[in-house]
C-alpha cells in the first residue's frame, strides 16, 4: 500500500443531482439501473477521440483528455451493492478490466465471482482491502450510497462530477445524508461538449 494512494469517485450526474433516472414502470432491476437517464453517458461516444483506456469509447478531445487521466488512476474499485446489481454484476469481472472489484453490502452475494470480492464488514474494510490491491494506484468508489458512506467515514480524498446539462426530475440522488458538512475545493472545471468535468478535493 502506498501513502500516496487516493480514494476518489467519478460519476456522471444531472444538474439536479441524479446518477440514474426513472424506469417507465417504476421497476428497478438488473441492467436497467439508469432508467431514462442513458443520456448521462452520451459523452462517452459523441466525439472522435478514442479513449486509450476503455476500448470503444470515442469522446470529444477535452473529455478524452480528462477521462483517460482519471480512468488510468484506478487500481481497484469499491462498488455499492445496488450499482453492482444494476450493472449485471459486470459479467463476473469489474467496471475496469485491470482493477479488482470489491462489492460493499450487508448481505451475502451468492452471485459473486472468484474475480470479485464481497465485503460485508463495512466501508472501512472495503477501502482498506481495495487500497491493498491497488498498490500505487488509486481506489475508485462507485454508487451514491457507497460514496456517502465513505464520505461519512472521512475516507474520500476527491470527488469528480461529470455534470451533464439535463434536469432529470427523479431517479436516484447522488449524495445521500452526510452526517456533517463536507467542504469541497474545486481543483479543475473543464467545459466539454455535452458535459462539464468538475474535479473537487475534500477539504479536511
Ligand atoms: N451516473 C453514474 O456515473 C453512476 C455510477 C455508478 C452507479 N450509478 C447508478 O447508481 C445507482 C446505484 O447507486 P445507489 O446510491 O442507489 O447505490 P450503491 O451505492 O451502488 O449501493 C448501495 C448499497 O451498497 C451497500 N452499502 C452502502 N454502504 C454500505 C456500508 N457502509 N456497509 C455495507 N454496505 C453498504 C448497501 O447494500 P445492501 O443493501 O446489500 O446492504 C446499500 O444498499 C444505480 O442505478 C447505478 O446504475 C450511476
Coordinates of C-alpha atoms and ligand atoms in Angstrom, one line a residue:
X1 CA 0.0 0.0 0.0
X2 CA 1.3 3.4 -0.9
X3 CA 0.8 6.5 1.3
X4 CA 0.1 8.4 -1.9
X5 CA -2.8 6.3 -2.9
X6 CA -6.1 8.3 -3.1
X7 CA -9.7 7.4 -2.7
X8 CA -12.0 9.1 -5.2
X9 CA -15.2 8.8 -7.1
X10 CA -16.2 9.8 -10.6
X11 CA -19.8 9.8 -11.6
X12 CA -22.0 11.2 -14.4
X13 CA -24.6 13.4 -12.7
X14 CA -27.5 15.5 -13.9
X15 CA -27.7 19.2 -12.9
X16 CA -30.4 18.3 -10.3
X17 CA -28.2 15.7 -8.7
X18 CA -29.3 12.3 -10.0
X19 CA -27.0 9.4 -11.1
X20 CA -29.8 7.4 -12.5
X21 CA -33.2 8.1 -13.8
X22 CA -36.7 6.6 -13.6
X23 CA -37.8 3.4 -15.1
X24 CA -41.0 3.5 -17.1
X25 CA -42.8 1.1 -14.8
X26 CA -41.0 2.1 -11.6
X27 CA -39.2 -1.3 -11.5
X28 CA -35.6 -1.1 -10.8
X29 CA -33.7 -4.2 -11.7
X30 CA -30.6 -5.7 -13.2
X31 CA -29.2 -3.9 -16.2
X32 CA -31.8 -1.2 -16.1
X33 CA -30.5 0.9 -13.3
X34 CA -30.0 4.0 -15.4
X35 CA -33.7 4.1 -16.3
X36 CA -34.4 7.1 -18.6
X37 CA -31.0 8.6 -17.8
X38 CA -29.0 7.0 -20.6
X39 CA -28.0 10.5 -21.8
X40 CA -25.7 10.8 -18.7
X41 CA -23.3 8.7 -20.7
X42 CA -23.7 10.1 -24.2
X43 CA -20.4 12.0 -23.9
X44 CA -18.6 8.6 -23.9
X45 CA -19.5 8.1 -27.5
X46 CA -20.2 11.5 -29.1
X47 CA -16.7 12.5 -30.1
X48 CA -13.9 11.3 -32.4
X49 CA -11.1 10.8 -29.9
X50 CA -10.8 7.2 -28.8
X51 CA -10.1 6.5 -25.1
X52 CA -6.7 5.0 -24.6
X53 CA -8.1 3.1 -21.5
X54 CA -11.6 2.0 -22.5
X55 CA -11.8 0.4 -25.9
X56 CA -14.9 1.5 -27.9
X57 CA -15.3 4.9 -26.2
X58 CA -15.0 7.9 -28.6
X59 CA -15.1 11.1 -26.8
X60 CA -14.6 14.8 -27.6
X61 CA -11.0 15.7 -27.3
X62 CA -11.3 17.6 -23.9
X63 CA -13.4 14.8 -22.4
X64 CA -11.0 12.1 -23.6
X65 CA -8.0 14.0 -22.1
X66 CA -9.8 14.3 -18.7
X67 CA -11.4 10.9 -18.7
X68 CA -8.3 8.9 -19.6
X69 CA -6.2 10.5 -16.8
X70 CA -8.9 9.6 -14.3
X71 CA -9.5 6.1 -15.6
X72 CA -5.8 5.4 -15.6
X73 CA -5.6 6.2 -11.9
X74 CA -7.9 3.3 -10.9
X75 CA -6.1 0.4 -9.2
X76 CA -9.2 -1.1 -7.5
X77 CA -12.9 -0.3 -7.4
X78 CA -15.3 -0.4 -4.5
X79 CA -18.9 -0.6 -5.7
X80 CA -22.1 -0.3 -3.7
X81 CA -24.3 -3.4 -4.0
X82 CA -27.0 -1.6 -6.0
X83 CA -24.6 -0.4 -8.7
X84 CA -23.2 -3.9 -8.9
X85 CA -26.6 -5.4 -9.4
X86 CA -27.7 -2.7 -11.8
X87 CA -24.6 -3.3 -13.8
X88 CA -25.5 -7.1 -14.2
X89 CA -22.5 -7.9 -11.9
X90 CA -20.2 -6.7 -14.7
X91 CA -20.4 -10.2 -16.1
X92 CA -18.3 -11.6 -13.2
X93 CA -15.4 -9.0 -13.8
X94 CA -15.3 -5.3 -12.9
X95 CA -16.0 -1.9 -14.4
X96 CA -12.3 -1.5 -15.1
X97 CA -10.7 -4.6 -16.8
X98 CA -7.4 -4.2 -15.0
X99 CA -8.7 -3.3 -11.5
X100 CA -10.1 -5.7 -9.0
X101 CA -13.6 -5.1 -7.7
X102 CA -14.8 -5.0 -4.1
X103 CA -18.6 -5.1 -3.6
X104 CA -19.9 -3.5 -0.5
X105 CA -23.1 -4.9 1.1
X106 CA -24.6 -6.0 4.4
X107 CA -25.9 -9.3 2.8
X108 CA -24.4 -12.4 1.2
X109 CA -24.0 -12.3 -2.5
X110 CA -24.1 -15.8 -4.0
X111 CA -23.5 -14.4 -7.5
X112 CA -20.1 -13.0 -6.6
X113 CA -17.4 -14.5 -8.9
X114 CA -13.9 -15.7 -8.0
X115 CA -12.5 -12.5 -9.5
X116 CA -14.7 -10.3 -7.3
X117 CA -14.6 -9.8 -3.5
X118 CA -17.6 -9.2 -1.3
X119 CA -17.1 -7.1 1.8
X120 CA -19.9 -7.2 4.4
X121 CA -17.9 -5.7 7.3
X122 CA -18.2 -2.0 6.3
X123 CA -16.8 0.7 4.2
X124 CA -13.5 0.9 6.2
X125 CA -12.7 -2.7 5.5
X126 CA -13.7 -2.4 1.8
X127 CA -11.5 0.6 1.3
X128 CA -8.6 -1.0 3.2
X129 CA -8.8 -4.1 1.0
X130 CA -9.1 -2.1 -2.2
X131 CA -6.1 0.1 -1.2
X132 CA -4.0 -3.0 -0.6
X133 CA -5.0 -4.4 -4.0
X134 CA -4.5 -1.0 -5.8
X135 CA -0.8 -0.8 -4.9
X136 CA 0.5 2.6 -6.1
X137 CA -2.7 3.3 -7.9
X138 CA -5.9 4.8 -6.5
X139 CA -9.2 3.5 -5.3
X140 CA -12.4 4.4 -7.1
X141 CA -15.8 4.3 -5.3
X142 CA -18.9 3.7 -7.4
X143 CA -22.5 4.3 -6.3
X144 CA -24.0 7.2 -4.3
X145 CA -24.7 5.1 -1.2
X146 CA -21.2 3.7 -1.1
X147 CA -19.7 7.2 -1.7
X148 CA -21.8 8.7 1.0
X149 CA -20.7 6.0 3.5
X150 CA -17.1 6.7 2.6
X151 CA -17.6 10.5 3.0
X152 CA -19.2 9.9 6.4
X153 CA -16.2 7.9 7.4
X154 CA -13.9 10.6 6.2
X155 CA -12.2 8.3 3.7
X156 CA -12.7 10.2 0.5
X157 CA -10.0 12.5 -1.0
X158 CA -11.6 13.6 -4.3
X159 CA -15.0 13.8 -5.9
X160 CA -15.3 14.1 -9.7
X161 CA -18.7 15.0 -11.2
X162 CA -19.2 14.7 -15.0
X163 CA -22.1 17.1 -14.9
X164 CA -24.5 16.7 -17.8
X165 CA -26.8 19.6 -18.7
X166 CA -30.1 17.9 -18.0
X167 CA -32.7 18.1 -15.3
X168 CA -34.0 14.5 -14.7
X169 CA -36.6 15.4 -12.1
X170 CA -36.4 12.0 -10.5
X171 CA -34.3 8.8 -10.0
X172 CA -31.5 8.1 -7.6
X173 CA -30.0 11.0 -5.8
X174 CA -26.2 11.0 -5.8
X175 CA -25.3 12.3 -2.4
X176 CA -27.4 10.9 0.4
X177 CA -27.5 12.1 4.0
X178 CA -24.0 13.0 5.2
X179 CA -23.8 13.4 9.0
X180 CA -21.9 16.7 8.8
X181 CA -20.9 19.3 6.2
X182 CA -18.3 18.1 3.8
X183 CA -16.5 21.1 2.3
X184 CA -15.1 20.7 -1.2
X185 CA -12.4 22.7 -3.1
X186 CA -12.7 23.0 -6.9
X187 CA -9.4 21.8 -8.5
X188 CA -10.5 22.0 -12.2
X189 CA -13.6 22.7 -14.2
X190 CA -13.4 21.6 -17.8
X191 CA -16.3 22.5 -20.1
X192 CA -16.5 19.9 -22.9
X193 CA -19.3 19.2 -25.5
X194 CA -22.3 17.8 -23.6
X195 CA -20.6 17.6 -20.2
X196 CA -18.7 19.7 -17.7
X197 CA -16.0 17.9 -15.7
X198 CA -15.8 19.2 -12.2
X199 CA -12.9 17.9 -10.1
X200 CA -13.1 18.6 -6.3
X201 CA -10.9 17.7 -3.4
X202 CA -12.4 17.1 0.0
X203 CA -11.2 19.8 2.5
X204 CA -10.1 18.3 5.8
Ligands
LIG1 N1 -24.2 8.0 -13.2 C1 -23.1 7.3 -12.8 O1 -22.0 7.7 -13.1 C2 -23.4 6.1 -12.0 C3 -22.2 5.5 -11.4 C4 -22.5 4.4 -10.6 C5 -23.8 4.0 -10.3 N2 -24.8 4.6 -11.0 C6 -26.2 4.2 -10.7 O2 -26.5 4.5 -9.3 C7 -27.4 3.6 -8.8 C8 -26.9 2.9 -7.5 O3 -26.5 3.9 -6.6 P1 -27.0 3.9 -5.1 O4 -26.5 5.1 -4.5 O5 -28.5 3.7 -5.2 O6 -26.5 2.6 -4.5 P2 -25.0 2.0 -4.3 O7 -24.1 2.9 -3.6 O8 -24.5 1.4 -5.5 O9 -25.4 0.7 -3.3 C9 -26.0 0.9 -2.1 C10 -25.8 -0.3 -1.3 O10 -24.5 -0.6 -1.0 C11 -24.4 -1.2 0.2 N3 -23.7 -0.3 1.2 C12 -23.5 1.0 1.1 N4 -22.8 1.5 2.1 C13 -22.5 0.4 2.9 C14 -21.8 0.2 4.1 N5 -21.3 1.2 4.7 N6 -21.7 -1.0 4.6 C15 -22.3 -2.1 3.9 N7 -23.0 -2.0 2.8 C16 -23.1 -0.7 2.3 C17 -25.8 -1.5 0.7 O11 -26.1 -2.7 0.2 P3 -27.1 -3.8 0.9 O12 -28.5 -3.2 0.8 O13 -26.9 -5.0 0.1 O14 -26.6 -3.9 2.3 C18 -26.5 -0.4 0.0 O15 -27.9 -0.7 -0.1 C19 -27.6 2.5 -9.9 O16 -28.8 2.8 -10.5 C20 -26.4 2.7 -10.8 O17 -26.7 2.3 -12.1 C21 -24.6 5.7 -11.8

